[in-house]
Structure formats: structure tokens, C-alpha cells
XYZ file of C-alpha atoms in Angstrom:
307
model
C -105.588 -29.103 61.006
C -102.828 -29.209 58.396
C -103.778 -28.067 54.884
C -101.887 -29.766 52.104
C -100.503 -27.652 49.306
C -102.212 -28.043 45.925
C -99.892 -29.295 43.187
C -100.309 -27.542 39.845
C -100.094 -28.886 36.280
C -96.936 -28.097 34.322
C -96.323 -24.605 32.969
C -93.546 -22.843 31.058
C -91.560 -22.237 34.236
C -91.544 -25.923 35.145
C -90.532 -26.876 31.597
C -87.578 -24.477 31.513
C -86.322 -25.527 34.932
C -86.649 -29.232 34.122
C -84.665 -28.754 30.900
C -81.694 -27.402 32.870
C -82.028 -30.109 35.533
C -82.086 -32.840 32.908
C -78.934 -31.502 31.277
C -77.101 -31.600 34.612
C -78.453 -34.989 35.673
C -77.708 -36.480 32.286
C -74.040 -35.578 32.574
C -73.505 -36.697 36.172
C -72.910 -40.367 35.282
C -70.211 -39.252 32.841
C -68.653 -37.033 35.530
C -68.525 -39.944 37.988
C -67.036 -42.266 35.380
C -64.373 -39.725 34.386
C -63.154 -39.397 37.982
C -63.388 -43.119 38.829
C -59.667 -43.861 38.189
C -58.725 -41.202 40.753
C -61.561 -41.429 43.296
C -63.614 -44.577 43.862
C -67.255 -44.178 42.883
C -68.445 -44.774 46.461
C -66.075 -42.125 47.815
C -67.256 -39.674 45.168
C -70.802 -40.008 46.469
C -69.607 -39.678 50.075
C -67.563 -36.535 49.319
C -70.249 -34.760 47.349
C -72.936 -35.671 49.890
C -70.706 -34.529 52.760
C -70.092 -31.160 51.130
C -73.792 -30.583 50.634
C -74.638 -31.787 54.165
C -72.210 -29.287 55.730
C -73.510 -26.371 53.643
C -77.159 -27.157 54.304
C -76.578 -27.990 57.979
C -74.982 -24.602 58.641
C -77.766 -22.826 56.757
C -80.611 -24.657 58.511
C -79.224 -24.288 62.043
C -78.441 -20.604 61.501
C -81.942 -20.023 60.147
C -84.190 -22.022 62.503
C -81.981 -23.694 65.124
C -81.862 -27.347 66.134
C -85.471 -27.339 67.292
C -86.692 -27.687 63.709
C -85.653 -31.337 63.729
C -88.170 -32.109 66.498
C -91.202 -31.462 64.293
C -91.844 -35.126 63.460
C -89.876 -35.097 60.226
C -86.793 -36.861 61.593
C -88.016 -40.446 61.147
C -89.206 -40.051 57.528
C -86.108 -37.918 56.917
C -83.858 -40.808 57.906
C -86.006 -43.081 55.750
C -85.530 -41.015 52.603
C -81.858 -40.697 53.529
C -81.505 -44.478 53.430
C -83.307 -44.650 50.069
C -81.125 -41.828 48.735
C -78.048 -43.750 49.858
C -79.263 -46.911 48.146
C -79.958 -44.987 44.945
C -76.437 -43.628 44.655
C -74.790 -46.737 46.029
C -76.403 -48.720 43.212
C -75.324 -46.044 40.725
C -71.754 -46.087 42.042
C -71.546 -49.872 41.835
C -73.264 -49.943 38.433
C -70.674 -47.609 36.927
C -67.964 -50.087 37.924
C -69.492 -52.683 35.616
C -71.517 -51.083 32.852
C -71.494 -48.073 30.538
C -72.523 -44.601 31.693
C -75.038 -44.505 28.836
C -76.757 -47.624 30.221
C -76.866 -46.170 33.729
C -78.424 -42.985 32.354
C -81.332 -44.971 30.947
C -81.982 -47.452 33.747
C -81.670 -44.973 36.641
C -84.246 -42.744 35.016
C -86.886 -45.419 35.102
C -87.559 -43.727 38.458
C -90.782 -42.016 37.230
C -92.209 -45.471 36.508
C -91.497 -46.682 40.048
C -92.772 -43.409 41.514
C -95.985 -43.614 39.486
C -96.589 -47.185 40.657
C -96.050 -46.265 44.300
C -98.099 -43.074 44.144
C -100.934 -44.935 42.396
C -101.271 -47.131 45.472
C -101.075 -44.274 47.971
C -102.674 -41.104 46.582
C -106.078 -40.825 44.824
C -104.960 -37.844 42.725
C -102.065 -39.889 41.345
C -104.098 -42.939 40.242
C -103.002 -44.195 36.835
C -105.304 -44.625 33.847
C -105.382 -47.603 31.470
C -103.116 -45.684 29.089
C -100.588 -45.157 31.856
C -100.610 -48.857 32.716
C -99.830 -49.488 29.046
C -96.852 -47.172 29.466
C -95.611 -49.225 32.412
C -95.830 -52.373 30.280
C -93.979 -50.724 27.374
C -91.214 -49.502 29.699
C -90.648 -52.919 31.239
C -90.648 -54.590 27.817
C -87.917 -52.113 26.904
C -85.946 -53.027 30.017
C -86.260 -56.704 29.104
C -85.039 -56.160 25.534
C -82.079 -54.103 26.726
C -81.200 -56.785 29.273
C -81.441 -59.645 26.767
C -79.019 -57.862 24.467
C -76.429 -57.767 27.263
C -76.902 -61.348 28.363
C -74.604 -63.038 25.895
C -71.712 -65.284 26.787
C -68.526 -63.888 28.239
C -67.440 -62.182 31.420
C -67.707 -58.679 29.998
C -71.324 -59.212 28.955
C -72.146 -60.617 32.394
C -70.574 -57.587 34.069
C -72.580 -55.221 31.881
C -75.771 -57.110 32.733
C -74.976 -56.867 36.456
C -74.260 -53.152 36.146
C -77.510 -52.581 34.259
C -79.460 -54.406 36.974
C -77.802 -52.312 39.696
C -78.704 -49.149 37.782
C -82.312 -50.335 37.587
C -82.304 -50.792 41.378
C -80.990 -47.232 41.660
C -83.947 -46.020 39.618
C -86.367 -47.921 41.852
C -84.786 -46.391 44.965
C -85.156 -42.902 43.525
C -88.774 -43.534 42.573
C -89.686 -44.856 46.021
C -87.975 -41.829 47.584
C -90.520 -39.652 45.793
C -93.324 -41.837 47.167
C -92.085 -41.512 50.760
C -91.674 -37.754 50.401
C -95.224 -37.338 49.117
C -96.701 -39.507 51.891
C -95.020 -38.007 54.955
C -94.454 -34.716 56.761
C -91.396 -34.270 54.560
C -93.718 -33.252 51.703
C -94.340 -29.910 53.388
C -90.799 -29.397 54.708
C -88.476 -26.839 53.092
C -86.473 -28.245 50.180
C -83.196 -27.546 52.001
C -84.304 -29.604 54.984
C -85.462 -32.513 52.812
C -82.160 -32.607 50.994
C -80.190 -32.275 54.227
C -81.733 -35.444 55.620
C -80.779 -37.317 52.471
C -77.181 -36.171 52.092
C -76.412 -36.345 55.824
C -77.507 -39.981 56.026
C -75.791 -40.751 52.709
C -72.485 -39.276 53.885
C -72.390 -41.448 56.993
C -73.509 -44.646 55.291
C -71.306 -44.186 52.218
C -68.193 -43.629 54.341
C -68.968 -46.777 56.325
C -69.492 -48.760 53.112
C -66.268 -47.379 51.609
C -64.248 -48.421 54.663
C -65.866 -51.857 54.902
C -65.349 -52.610 51.196
C -61.901 -51.020 50.998
C -63.043 -48.500 48.383
C -61.358 -45.480 49.977
C -58.874 -44.450 47.275
C -58.847 -40.673 46.702
C -56.396 -38.766 44.486
C -57.212 -35.128 43.780
C -56.201 -34.791 40.144
C -57.538 -31.904 38.001
C -60.160 -34.224 36.499
C -61.226 -35.447 39.945
C -61.480 -31.900 41.332
C -63.549 -30.690 38.354
C -65.832 -33.715 38.532
C -66.341 -33.495 42.298
C -66.973 -29.757 42.051
C -69.662 -30.278 39.435
C -71.222 -33.145 41.375
C -71.119 -31.381 44.746
C -72.151 -27.829 43.915
C -74.301 -28.231 40.803
C -75.824 -31.715 40.955
C -76.169 -32.626 44.625
C -76.765 -29.144 46.045
C -78.438 -26.924 43.468
C -80.377 -29.307 41.226
C -81.850 -31.392 44.040
C -82.958 -28.291 45.937
C -84.755 -27.164 42.803
C -86.210 -30.647 42.269
C -87.774 -30.726 45.738
C -89.056 -27.190 45.198
C -90.794 -28.425 42.046
C -92.250 -31.458 43.854
C -93.931 -29.129 46.342
C -95.623 -27.118 43.588
C -96.338 -29.498 40.714
C -97.834 -32.982 40.437
C -95.047 -35.555 40.495
C -96.303 -37.536 37.503
C -96.504 -34.345 35.419
C -92.887 -33.523 36.181
C -91.922 -37.024 35.112
C -93.053 -36.433 31.534
C -90.140 -34.010 31.146
C -87.584 -36.188 32.898
C -87.344 -38.411 29.794
C -84.933 -35.810 28.442
C -82.358 -36.788 31.080
C -81.437 -40.223 29.688
C -81.291 -38.726 26.201
C -78.764 -36.148 27.389
C -76.982 -38.837 29.418
C -76.608 -41.229 26.504
C -75.498 -38.440 24.170
C -72.844 -37.162 26.590
C -71.586 -40.709 27.297
C -71.210 -41.430 23.597
C -69.497 -38.092 22.894
C -67.220 -37.932 25.950
C -66.643 -41.583 26.868
C -67.226 -43.128 23.413
C -69.718 -45.626 24.826
C -70.882 -48.194 22.250
C -74.615 -48.402 21.539
C -75.730 -51.863 20.408
C -79.085 -52.329 18.601
C -80.862 -54.181 21.443
C -79.963 -51.507 23.973
C -81.022 -48.739 21.585
C -84.419 -50.376 20.980
C -84.892 -51.143 24.657
C -83.918 -47.618 25.687
C -86.385 -46.084 23.246
C -89.169 -48.292 24.605
C -88.263 -47.311 28.168
C -88.425 -43.627 27.248
C -91.705 -44.164 25.390
C -93.123 -45.889 28.456
C -92.078 -43.005 30.699
C -93.750 -40.504 28.373
C -96.959 -42.589 28.249
C -97.071 -43.045 32.026
C -96.523 -39.391 32.781
C -98.629 -38.053 29.933
C -101.322 -40.707 29.923
C -103.715 -38.786 32.134
C -103.554 -35.811 29.829
C -104.385 -38.035 26.863
C -107.240 -39.631 28.851
C -108.726 -36.246 29.670
C -108.641 -35.192 26.002
C -110.341 -38.421 24.968
C -113.046 -37.944 27.596
C -113.631 -34.295 26.658
């Protein structure tokens, strides 16, 4: 009989780790955008995923051999790999149309999607009335941000399309968390979980790049620095730590800290890329962040009220 690990509430360790992760994740959209003139966004994802897949593959085989992939985790592993690919494919396409600051906000609606999925699947992750209010606030914010980008003109239409693609990326990330928590992958080592994702993403992204003709790669200093940051720091280190956290802490509790990521992302996009921030997007983004905080902190507030 398999005993599931007990997830703990947040502590100082989780807070400190999440702060560093959010800083890195917040800057990754800017890093992709900076290298886009030299390396297509789809190829950037393929390269960084391929690097991580090779490193993790060597480590896993050397440690436990090929037999470890016959433990029943292969099927859900491929499933989360497909979702991971969709997440970053949507991000890559979104950055071709919209601002990095917008992508930073809409991708990190992922805790909302994860909370919705986990509510339906796991009793310990059921949302309270306050959390449902947070979901409503977040989606009102998305609507306001979208309306502000829906004006006439081709540029506005492109931005709206990019924002929608980024939102789909956030949904894919959120549903990845749901699949992980509801399968054998939840108890697998973090390295193995990430390997499934980046291995599938490498194959699928290369196929998509070839089919769409998005294979341009020019290794300029900016491209090398960006790909190095994305490959070593973001895709390898931060995601390993993220899965380690998911195994030890409740997913919705971790989400309350993830609201820092879009803040760092918007700030870095404005400073580095000089992204414009229009009033409707600013209001919508704040509502989205408020919704995320309510959803992920709502249970804590409910417990205090009931005490």
C-alpha cells in the first residue's frame, strides 16, 4: 500500500526559495524577447529544453538505470510533457505578438487554473467561498486587461492575440500541476518529473519549428547569454526546486507567493524592454494578482474567521 506524503503549510524556507524562483521566472520572458531577433522563440524553448533533457537523462540513467522508467510513471510523464510543451509553445507564440510584461501577468494566472483543477480532484484542496471570490476577481481582471487591448488597428489585434496565447500558457501550466498531483508522478523524484517534461518538449518543439519554418538560430552574445540563463537557471535549476516544493508543501499555499513573479516580470520588462503600461492593463493586472492572492490565501482567512 502506497503512503502519500503529507504536504506542509508554508514556512520561512518556502518563502525564501519562492522569492528567488519568482525573480528568475519573472525575468525569463524578457530573456526570450531579447534573444528573439537572433533565435526564434520556438527554437529557444527547444534548445533550452534539450540541454536540460540531456543533463537530466545522463544523471537519471547513471543513478538508477533505464528500469526506473518502467514503474508506471511513463504515461503520466508523457502527459505532463505535452502540457509543458503547450505552456511554452503558447509563451513563445505570445511573445511574437504582445509585450513581455503582458505575458508575465497572463502566464502566471496558472495558480488559478491549478486551484480550479485541484478543487475538483483532491478533498484537501477544496476551495472556500472566499477563494471562489478570488477566482471571480482574477477573471474580471483578465477581462478588463483584454478590453483595453481590443481597440481598432492591427497592432491592438496582435496584442490581444498574444495576451490570449499567454493566458492559454498559464492554463497549461496550471493543469500540469493538477496532473502531477493526481498521478504517480507526484511521488517521483523532481529530476525525473522534469526530465519527462523537457524530453517531450524538445522533440515536439523541434518538430513544430521545422513544420512552421521557425528554425533561425544565430549565436550572438545576447543569444548565448539569454539561452544560458534560460537553460541552466530557469529550465534546469528553478523547475527542479519547484517540483521539490510541490512534494513538500500544499500547492495552493505555494501559489500565494507566486504573485511576486508577474510583479518582477512587469518591472523587468518596463526597465529593460521599455514596455508601455496602459491604464486598463494596469488595473486588470492588479485585479488578477489580487485574485491569485485571495485564491491561495483564502483558506487561511477562512480558518481565522472560523476560529
